[in-house]
Amino acid sequence: MKWIMTFLVGALCGAGALAYFLDVTPSVLFRVPAAAPPLVMPPPPIAMPAPPAVAPTPAPVIVSPSVDILPAAVVAPAPPLLPEAAPPAQHAQQPERVVIKPTENLMIPVAGIKASQLMNTFDQARGSERRHEAIDILAPKGTKVFAVADGKVVKLFNSKAGGLTLYQFDVTEKFAYYYAHLDSYAASVTEGTHLYRGDLVGYVGSTGNANPAAPHLHFAIFELTSEKKWWKGTPINPYPLLRQ
């Protein structure tokens, strides 16, 4: 029974407390919060018009004080160069003439003479103003003299210096062979006679200005010019040609 009483007392106390609570705090417990004021968005910024473009200030023009422009100086043309004085004329040195030698082997023109017996007298002096320009082949008087090469007799002549002489042209008529101081000519030899190498043309002697005590053949070779005049030809030393 006791517990029933306790229950009832508790229930009554609870009901009273509840009634008090509901009477005092209903507005607090069930207060509806006021609505939040609407958010007001600030207006967008008003676009300001762009300031007018300012034209760049032109740079000040600096005017230099006036200067008188002088005319260009007139330069007189240089006087023409005078040609240098020509050096005094000098005697032009003539080039040494190239002498053509006979291509045919030449025969020693004196019978019985060997190449080793020949003497080179081509450059020996004859008087004070000339060279010998020939060779002398010593042999007894009357020794046979032969043609040194093929060719033609163009002149038989008895001169004061050379005595009995014979001039022969080779077959090309580029060279002349000269035989001098002959004692006599061969009987068959006349001007225009065609000679062959080794033909008899005459005999050794000492005619002309030769020493009678030393008979010999004076033999010379000349390279002919276009005029075919032997006295204008170029002397050629026979010595090396006869020793071949």
PDB file of C-alpha atoms in Angstrom:
ATOM      1  CA  MET A   1       0.000   0.000   0.000  1.00  0.00           C
ATOM      2  CA  LYS A   2       2.863   2.108   0.823  1.00  0.00           C
ATOM      3  CA  TRP A   3       4.308   1.897  -2.625  1.00  0.00           C
ATOM      4  CA  ILE A   4       0.966   2.897  -4.137  1.00  0.00           C
ATOM      5  CA  MET A   5       0.953   5.947  -2.023  1.00  0.00           C
ATOM      6  CA  THR A   6       4.425   6.770  -3.016  1.00  0.00           C
ATOM      7  CA  PHE A   7       3.499   6.392  -6.659  1.00  0.00           C
ATOM      8  CA  LEU A   8       0.525   8.673  -6.366  1.00  0.00           C
ATOM      9  CA  VAL A   9       2.462  11.350  -4.531  1.00  0.00           C
ATOM     10  CA  GLY A  10       5.118  11.227  -7.180  1.00  0.00           C
ATOM     11  CA  ALA A  11       2.581  11.429  -9.962  1.00  0.00           C
ATOM     12  CA  LEU A  12       0.943  14.432  -8.437  1.00  0.00           C
ATOM     13  CA  CYS A  13       4.240  16.188  -7.959  1.00  0.00           C
ATOM     14  CA  GLY A  14       5.162  15.514 -11.515  1.00  0.00           C
ATOM     15  CA  ALA A  15       1.877  16.771 -12.864  1.00  0.00           C
ATOM     16  CA  GLY A  16       2.194  19.984 -10.906  1.00  0.00           C
ATOM     17  CA  ALA A  17       5.693  20.549 -12.134  1.00  0.00           C
ATOM     18  CA  LEU A  18       4.617  19.932 -15.698  1.00  0.00           C
ATOM     19  CA  ALA A  19       1.753  22.382 -15.423  1.00  0.00           C
ATOM     20  CA  TYR A  20       4.070  25.016 -14.085  1.00  0.00           C
ATOM     21  CA  PHE A  21       6.513  24.458 -16.748  1.00  0.00           C
ATOM     22  CA  LEU A  22       3.941  24.674 -19.489  1.00  0.00           C
ATOM     23  CA  ASP A  23       2.536  27.892 -18.112  1.00  0.00           C
ATOM     24  CA  VAL A  24       5.806  29.696 -17.596  1.00  0.00           C
ATOM     25  CA  THR A  25       8.004  28.758 -20.579  1.00  0.00           C
ATOM     26  CA  PRO A  26       5.727  28.034 -23.463  1.00  0.00           C
ATOM     27  CA  SER A  27       6.909  31.114 -25.354  1.00  0.00           C
ATOM     28  CA  VAL A  28      10.494  30.192 -24.729  1.00  0.00           C
ATOM     29  CA  LEU A  29      10.199  26.572 -25.675  1.00  0.00           C
ATOM     30  CA  PHE A  30       8.061  27.115 -28.710  1.00  0.00           C
ATOM     31  CA  ARG A  31       9.425  30.564 -29.937  1.00  0.00           C
ATOM     32  CA  VAL A  32       9.692  30.618 -33.656  1.00  0.00           C
ATOM     33  CA  PRO A  33      12.773  32.427 -34.700  1.00  0.00           C
ATOM     34  CA  ALA A  34      12.098  35.508 -36.779  1.00  0.00           C
ATOM     35  CA  ALA A  35      12.816  35.242 -40.466  1.00  0.00           C
ATOM     36  CA  ALA A  36      16.226  36.533 -41.484  1.00  0.00           C
ATOM     37  CA  PRO A  37      16.060  39.719 -43.470  1.00  0.00           C
ATOM     38  CA  PRO A  38      16.649  39.211 -47.201  1.00  0.00           C
ATOM     39  CA  LEU A  39      20.159  39.743 -48.395  1.00  0.00           C
ATOM     40  CA  VAL A  40      20.486  42.845 -50.494  1.00  0.00           C
ATOM     41  CA  MET A  41      23.217  42.496 -53.157  1.00  0.00           C
ATOM     42  CA  PRO A  42      25.098  45.663 -53.823  1.00  0.00           C
ATOM     43  CA  PRO A  43      24.524  46.999 -57.305  1.00  0.00           C
ATOM     44  CA  PRO A  44      27.286  46.250 -59.838  1.00  0.00           C
ATOM     45  CA  PRO A  45      29.808  49.009 -60.197  1.00  0.00           C
ATOM     46  CA  ILE A  46      28.941  51.470 -62.875  1.00  0.00           C
ATOM     47  CA  ALA A  47      31.533  51.305 -65.651  1.00  0.00           C
ATOM     48  CA  MET A  48      33.213  54.595 -65.888  1.00  0.00           C
ATOM     49  CA  PRO A  49      33.879  55.786 -69.409  1.00  0.00           C
ATOM     50  CA  ALA A  50      37.535  55.597 -70.417  1.00  0.00           C
ATOM     51  CA  PRO A  51      39.252  58.906 -70.263  1.00  0.00           C
ATOM     52  CA  PRO A  52      39.792  60.430 -73.677  1.00  0.00           C
ATOM     53  CA  ALA A  53      43.094  59.519 -75.276  1.00  0.00           C
ATOM     54  CA  VAL A  54      45.601  62.212 -74.859  1.00  0.00           C
ATOM     55  CA  ALA A  55      47.656  62.827 -77.981  1.00  0.00           C
ATOM     56  CA  PRO A  56      51.382  62.637 -77.284  1.00  0.00           C
ATOM     57  CA  THR A  57      52.986  65.969 -76.994  1.00  0.00           C
ATOM     58  CA  PRO A  58      55.188  66.460 -80.047  1.00  0.00           C
ATOM     59  CA  ALA A  59      58.846  66.826 -79.305  1.00  0.00           C
ATOM     60  CA  PRO A  60      59.965  70.372 -79.546  1.00  0.00           C
ATOM     61  CA  VAL A  61      61.670  71.163 -82.814  1.00  0.00           C
ATOM     62  CA  ILE A  62      65.070  72.568 -82.145  1.00  0.00           C
ATOM     63  CA  VAL A  63      65.919  75.043 -84.795  1.00  0.00           C
ATOM     64  CA  SER A  64      69.623  75.659 -85.016  1.00  0.00           C
ATOM     65  CA  PRO A  65      70.716  79.096 -85.865  1.00  0.00           C
ATOM     66  CA  SER A  66      70.956  79.620 -89.574  1.00  0.00           C
ATOM     67  CA  VAL A  67      74.303  78.791 -91.026  1.00  0.00           C
ATOM     68  CA  ASP A  68      75.397  80.095 -94.359  1.00  0.00           C
ATOM     69  CA  ILE A  69      76.197  77.144 -96.628  1.00  0.00           C
ATOM     70  CA  LEU A  70      79.406  77.824 -98.436  1.00  0.00           C
ATOM     71  CA  PRO A  71      79.790  76.494-101.956  1.00  0.00           C
ATOM     72  CA  ALA A  72      82.102  73.513-102.335  1.00  0.00           C
ATOM     73  CA  ALA A  73      85.647  74.465-103.056  1.00  0.00           C
ATOM     74  CA  VAL A  74      86.501  74.040-106.714  1.00  0.00           C
ATOM     75  CA  VAL A  75      89.511  71.750-107.018  1.00  0.00           C
ATOM     76  CA  ALA A  76      91.569  72.353-110.082  1.00  0.00           C
ATOM     77  CA  PRO A  77      92.332  69.131-112.020  1.00  0.00           C
ATOM     78  CA  ALA A  78      95.800  67.770-111.517  1.00  0.00           C
ATOM     79  CA  PRO A  79      98.121  68.465-114.417  1.00  0.00           C
ATOM     80  CA  PRO A  80      98.727  65.440-116.651  1.00  0.00           C
ATOM     81  CA  LEU A  81     101.720  63.356-115.752  1.00  0.00           C
ATOM     82  CA  LEU A  82     104.571  63.894-118.091  1.00  0.00           C
ATOM     83  CA  PRO A  83     106.106  60.707-119.493  1.00  0.00           C
ATOM     84  CA  GLU A  84     109.359  59.827-117.907  1.00  0.00           C
ATOM     85  CA  ALA A  85     112.355  60.532-119.949  1.00  0.00           C
ATOM     86  CA  ALA A  86     113.298  57.468-121.881  1.00  0.00           C
ATOM     87  CA  PRO A  87     116.598  55.983-120.805  1.00  0.00           C
ATOM     88  CA  PRO A  88     119.404  56.474-123.245  1.00  0.00           C
ATOM     89  CA  ALA A  89     119.250  54.002-126.034  1.00  0.00           C
ATOM     90  CA  GLN A  90     121.423  51.020-125.473  1.00  0.00           C
ATOM     91  CA  HIS A  91     122.724  48.686-128.046  1.00  0.00           C
ATOM     92  CA  ALA A  92     120.369  45.737-128.051  1.00  0.00           C
ATOM     93  CA  GLN A  93     122.249  42.566-127.467  1.00  0.00           C
ATOM     94  CA  GLN A  94     121.655  40.331-130.416  1.00  0.00           C
ATOM     95  CA  PRO A  95     120.650  36.779-129.492  1.00  0.00           C
ATOM     96  CA  GLU A  96     123.222  34.203-130.356  1.00  0.00           C
ATOM     97  CA  ARG A  97     122.395  32.639-133.657  1.00  0.00           C
ATOM     98  CA  VAL A  98     121.620  28.955-133.632  1.00  0.00           C
ATOM     99  CA  VAL A  99     123.671  27.238-136.290  1.00  0.00           C
ATOM    100  CA  ILE A 100     122.276  24.174-137.988  1.00  0.00           C
ATOM    101  CA  LYS A 101     124.821  21.457-138.633  1.00  0.00           C
ATOM    102  CA  PRO A 102     124.871  19.061-141.573  1.00  0.00           C
ATOM    103  CA  THR A 103     123.036  15.862-140.779  1.00  0.00           C
ATOM    104  CA  GLU A 104     125.071  13.726-143.213  1.00  0.00           C
ATOM    105  CA  ASN A 105     128.224  12.149-141.848  1.00  0.00           C
ATOM    106  CA  LEU A 106     131.164  13.902-143.430  1.00  0.00           C
ATOM    107  CA  MET A 107     134.153  12.060-144.830  1.00  0.00           C
ATOM    108  CA  ILE A 108     137.679  13.215-143.955  1.00  0.00           C
ATOM    109  CA  PRO A 109     138.609  14.877-147.246  1.00  0.00           C
ATOM    110  CA  VAL A 110     142.350  14.028-147.343  1.00  0.00           C
ATOM    111  CA  ALA A 111     143.464  10.509-148.168  1.00  0.00           C
ATOM    112  CA  GLY A 112     145.295   8.616-145.432  1.00  0.00           C
ATOM    113  CA  ILE A 113     144.364  11.014-142.603  1.00  0.00           C
ATOM    114  CA  LYS A 114     142.709   9.597-139.498  1.00  0.00           C
ATOM    115  CA  ALA A 115     140.398  11.496-137.169  1.00  0.00           C
ATOM    116  CA  SER A 116     142.997  11.403-134.408  1.00  0.00           C
ATOM    117  CA  GLN A 117     145.424  13.315-136.652  1.00  0.00           C
ATOM    118  CA  LEU A 118     143.123  16.301-137.148  1.00  0.00           C
ATOM    119  CA  MET A 119     143.920  19.561-135.395  1.00  0.00           C
ATOM    120  CA  ASN A 120     141.281  22.086-134.335  1.00  0.00           C
ATOM    121  CA  THR A 121     142.529  25.343-135.855  1.00  0.00           C
ATOM    122  CA  PHE A 122     139.075  26.924-136.295  1.00  0.00           C
ATOM    123  CA  ASP A 123     139.552  29.666-133.686  1.00  0.00           C
ATOM    124  CA  GLN A 124     143.185  30.404-134.385  1.00  0.00           C
ATOM    125  CA  ALA A 125     143.994  34.017-135.212  1.00  0.00           C
ATOM    126  CA  ARG A 126     144.834  34.948-138.767  1.00  0.00           C
ATOM    127  CA  GLY A 127     146.195  38.473-138.655  1.00  0.00           C
ATOM    128  CA  SER A 128     144.861  40.965-136.106  1.00  0.00           C
ATOM    129  CA  GLU A 129     141.210  41.135-137.162  1.00  0.00           C
ATOM    130  CA  ARG A 130     139.996  37.674-138.100  1.00  0.00           C
ATOM    131  CA  ARG A 131     139.844  34.078-137.061  1.00  0.00           C
ATOM    132  CA  HIS A 132     140.853  31.158-139.171  1.00  0.00           C
ATOM    133  CA  GLU A 133     137.275  29.743-139.309  1.00  0.00           C
ATOM    134  CA  ALA A 134     138.522  26.569-140.974  1.00  0.00           C
ATOM    135  CA  ILE A 135     140.861  23.678-140.293  1.00  0.00           C
ATOM    136  CA  ASP A 136     144.152  22.933-141.996  1.00  0.00           C
ATOM    137  CA  ILE A 137     144.832  19.282-142.800  1.00  0.00           C
ATOM    138  CA  LEU A 138     148.562  18.796-143.416  1.00  0.00           C
ATOM    139  CA  ALA A 139     149.558  16.245-146.033  1.00  0.00           C
ATOM    140  CA  PRO A 140     152.265  15.829-148.680  1.00  0.00           C
ATOM    141  CA  LYS A 141     151.786  17.732-151.884  1.00  0.00           C
ATOM    142  CA  GLY A 142     149.730  15.771-154.419  1.00  0.00           C
ATOM    143  CA  THR A 143     147.752  13.794-151.802  1.00  0.00           C
ATOM    144  CA  LYS A 144     144.225  13.076-153.038  1.00  0.00           C
ATOM    145  CA  VAL A 145     141.351  15.277-151.842  1.00  0.00           C
ATOM    146  CA  PHE A 146     137.817  13.803-151.748  1.00  0.00           C
ATOM    147  CA  ALA A 147     134.314  15.234-151.561  1.00  0.00           C
ATOM    148  CA  VAL A 148     133.128  15.144-147.947  1.00  0.00           C
ATOM    149  CA  ALA A 149     129.458  14.606-148.929  1.00  0.00           C
ATOM    150  CA  ASP A 150     127.089  14.472-151.881  1.00  0.00           C
ATOM    151  CA  GLY A 151     126.485  17.758-153.653  1.00  0.00           C
ATOM    152  CA  LYS A 152     127.298  19.954-156.619  1.00  0.00           C
ATOM    153  CA  VAL A 153     130.340  22.000-157.662  1.00  0.00           C
ATOM    154  CA  VAL A 154     129.157  25.608-157.863  1.00  0.00           C
ATOM    155  CA  LYS A 155     132.473  27.459-158.228  1.00  0.00           C
ATOM    156  CA  LEU A 156     136.061  26.834-159.267  1.00  0.00           C
ATOM    157  CA  PHE A 157     138.185  29.848-158.522  1.00  0.00           C
ATOM    158  CA  ASN A 158     141.850  30.813-158.306  1.00  0.00           C
ATOM    159  CA  SER A 159     142.156  33.465-155.590  1.00  0.00           C
ATOM    160  CA  LYS A 160     145.159  35.323-154.248  1.00  0.00           C
ATOM    161  CA  ALA A 161     144.621  34.038-150.712  1.00  0.00           C
ATOM    162  CA  GLY A 162     143.151  30.582-151.324  1.00  0.00           C
ATOM    163  CA  GLY A 163     144.929  29.654-154.537  1.00  0.00           C
ATOM    164  CA  LEU A 164     142.997  26.986-156.420  1.00  0.00           C
ATOM    165  CA  THR A 165     139.649  26.710-154.627  1.00  0.00           C
ATOM    166  CA  LEU A 166     136.484  24.651-155.043  1.00  0.00           C
ATOM    167  CA  TYR A 167     133.038  25.505-153.654  1.00  0.00           C
ATOM    168  CA  GLN A 168     130.509  22.685-153.244  1.00  0.00           C
ATOM    169  CA  PHE A 169     126.861  22.921-152.092  1.00  0.00           C
ATOM    170  CA  ASP A 170     125.317  19.940-150.326  1.00  0.00           C
ATOM    171  CA  VAL A 171     122.154  18.376-151.822  1.00  0.00           C
ATOM    172  CA  THR A 172     119.888  20.577-149.647  1.00  0.00           C
ATOM    173  CA  GLU A 173     121.830  23.715-150.620  1.00  0.00           C
ATOM    174  CA  LYS A 174     121.885  24.713-146.958  1.00  0.00           C
ATOM    175  CA  PHE A 175     125.638  24.235-146.568  1.00  0.00           C
ATOM    176  CA  ALA A 176     128.716  25.054-148.615  1.00  0.00           C
ATOM    177  CA  TYR A 177     132.009  23.124-148.426  1.00  0.00           C
ATOM    178  CA  TYR A 178     135.174  25.036-149.262  1.00  0.00           C
ATOM    179  CA  TYR A 179     138.432  23.403-150.421  1.00  0.00           C
ATOM    180  CA  ALA A 180     141.482  25.694-150.805  1.00  0.00           C
ATOM    181  CA  HIS A 181     145.237  25.689-151.606  1.00  0.00           C
ATOM    182  CA  LEU A 182     144.714  22.823-154.066  1.00  0.00           C
ATOM    183  CA  ASP A 183     147.626  21.960-156.271  1.00  0.00           C
ATOM    184  CA  SER A 184     145.210  21.017-159.065  1.00  0.00           C
ATOM    185  CA  TYR A 185     141.632  19.878-159.750  1.00  0.00           C
ATOM    186  CA  ALA A 186     140.556  16.383-160.695  1.00  0.00           C
ATOM    187  CA  ALA A 187     140.218  16.074-164.452  1.00  0.00           C
ATOM    188  CA  SER A 188     136.491  15.277-164.235  1.00  0.00           C
ATOM    189  CA  VAL A 189     135.570  18.257-162.049  1.00  0.00           C
ATOM    190  CA  THR A 190     133.911  21.299-163.605  1.00  0.00           C
ATOM    191  CA  GLU A 191     131.383  23.812-162.364  1.00  0.00           C
ATOM    192  CA  GLY A 192     128.002  22.076-162.140  1.00  0.00           C
ATOM    193  CA  THR A 193     129.492  18.629-161.675  1.00  0.00           C
ATOM    194  CA  HIS A 194     127.472  16.472-159.296  1.00  0.00           C
ATOM    195  CA  LEU A 195     129.688  14.927-156.641  1.00  0.00           C
ATOM    196  CA  TYR A 196     129.130  11.913-154.445  1.00  0.00           C
ATOM    197  CA  ARG A 197     130.705  11.391-151.089  1.00  0.00           C
ATOM    198  CA  GLY A 198     134.283  10.140-151.673  1.00  0.00           C
ATOM    199  CA  ASP A 199     134.620  11.416-155.267  1.00  0.00           C
ATOM    200  CA  LEU A 200     138.036  12.827-156.181  1.00  0.00           C
ATOM    201  CA  VAL A 201     137.984  16.619-156.435  1.00  0.00           C
ATOM    202  CA  GLY A 202     141.705  17.546-156.510  1.00  0.00           C
ATOM    203  CA  TYR A 203     145.113  17.293-154.845  1.00  0.00           C
ATOM    204  CA  VAL A 204     146.781  18.842-151.821  1.00  0.00           C
ATOM    205  CA  GLY A 205     149.024  21.805-152.599  1.00  0.00           C
ATOM    206  CA  SER A 206     150.328  25.120-151.299  1.00  0.00           C
ATOM    207  CA  THR A 207     148.838  27.588-153.786  1.00  0.00           C
ATOM    208  CA  GLY A 208     147.694  31.055-152.742  1.00  0.00           C
ATOM    209  CA  ASN A 209     149.221  32.415-149.546  1.00  0.00           C
ATOM    210  CA  ALA A 210     150.026  28.954-148.115  1.00  0.00           C
ATOM    211  CA  ASN A 211     153.554  28.174-146.975  1.00  0.00           C
ATOM    212  CA  PRO A 212     155.219  26.114-149.713  1.00  0.00           C
ATOM    213  CA  ALA A 213     157.037  24.171-147.018  1.00  0.00           C
ATOM    214  CA  ALA A 214     153.765  23.077-145.422  1.00  0.00           C
ATOM    215  CA  PRO A 215     151.317  21.912-148.078  1.00  0.00           C
ATOM    216  CA  HIS A 216     147.853  21.358-146.671  1.00  0.00           C
ATOM    217  CA  LEU A 217     144.137  21.452-147.419  1.00  0.00           C
ATOM    218  CA  HIS A 218     142.283  24.454-146.027  1.00  0.00           C
ATOM    219  CA  PHE A 219     138.736  23.134-145.432  1.00  0.00           C
ATOM    220  CA  ALA A 220     135.738  25.198-144.274  1.00  0.00           C
ATOM    221  CA  ILE A 221     131.944  24.824-143.912  1.00  0.00           C
ATOM    222  CA  PHE A 222     129.381  27.634-144.196  1.00  0.00           C
ATOM    223  CA  GLU A 223     125.680  27.645-143.422  1.00  0.00           C
ATOM    224  CA  LEU A 224     124.103  29.391-146.406  1.00  0.00           C
ATOM    225  CA  THR A 225     121.551  32.195-146.370  1.00  0.00           C
ATOM    226  CA  SER A 226     118.559  32.356-148.700  1.00  0.00           C
ATOM    227  CA  GLU A 227     120.775  34.266-151.140  1.00  0.00           C
ATOM    228  CA  LYS A 228     123.032  31.206-151.502  1.00  0.00           C
ATOM    229  CA  LYS A 229     126.149  33.380-151.359  1.00  0.00           C
ATOM    230  CA  TRP A 230     128.839  31.458-149.508  1.00  0.00           C
ATOM    231  CA  TRP A 231     130.783  34.571-148.528  1.00  0.00           C
ATOM    232  CA  LYS A 232     127.721  35.678-146.551  1.00  0.00           C
ATOM    233  CA  GLY A 233     127.259  32.332-144.843  1.00  0.00           C
ATOM    234  CA  THR A 234     127.878  31.501-141.192  1.00  0.00           C
ATOM    235  CA  PRO A 235     131.114  29.582-140.519  1.00  0.00           C
ATOM    236  CA  ILE A 236     130.763  26.178-138.843  1.00  0.00           C
ATOM    237  CA  ASN A 237     133.664  24.389-137.201  1.00  0.00           C
ATOM    238  CA  PRO A 238     134.403  21.246-139.275  1.00  0.00           C
ATOM    239  CA  TYR A 239     136.607  19.683-136.601  1.00  0.00           C
ATOM    240  CA  PRO A 240     133.906  17.963-134.483  1.00  0.00           C
ATOM    241  CA  LEU A 241     131.958  16.949-137.600  1.00  0.00           C
ATOM    242  CA  LEU A 242     134.932  15.213-139.214  1.00  0.00           C
ATOM    243  CA  ARG A 243     135.741  13.339-136.006  1.00  0.00           C
ATOM    244  CA  GLN A 244     132.337  11.633-135.801  1.00  0.00           C
TER     245      GLN A 244
END
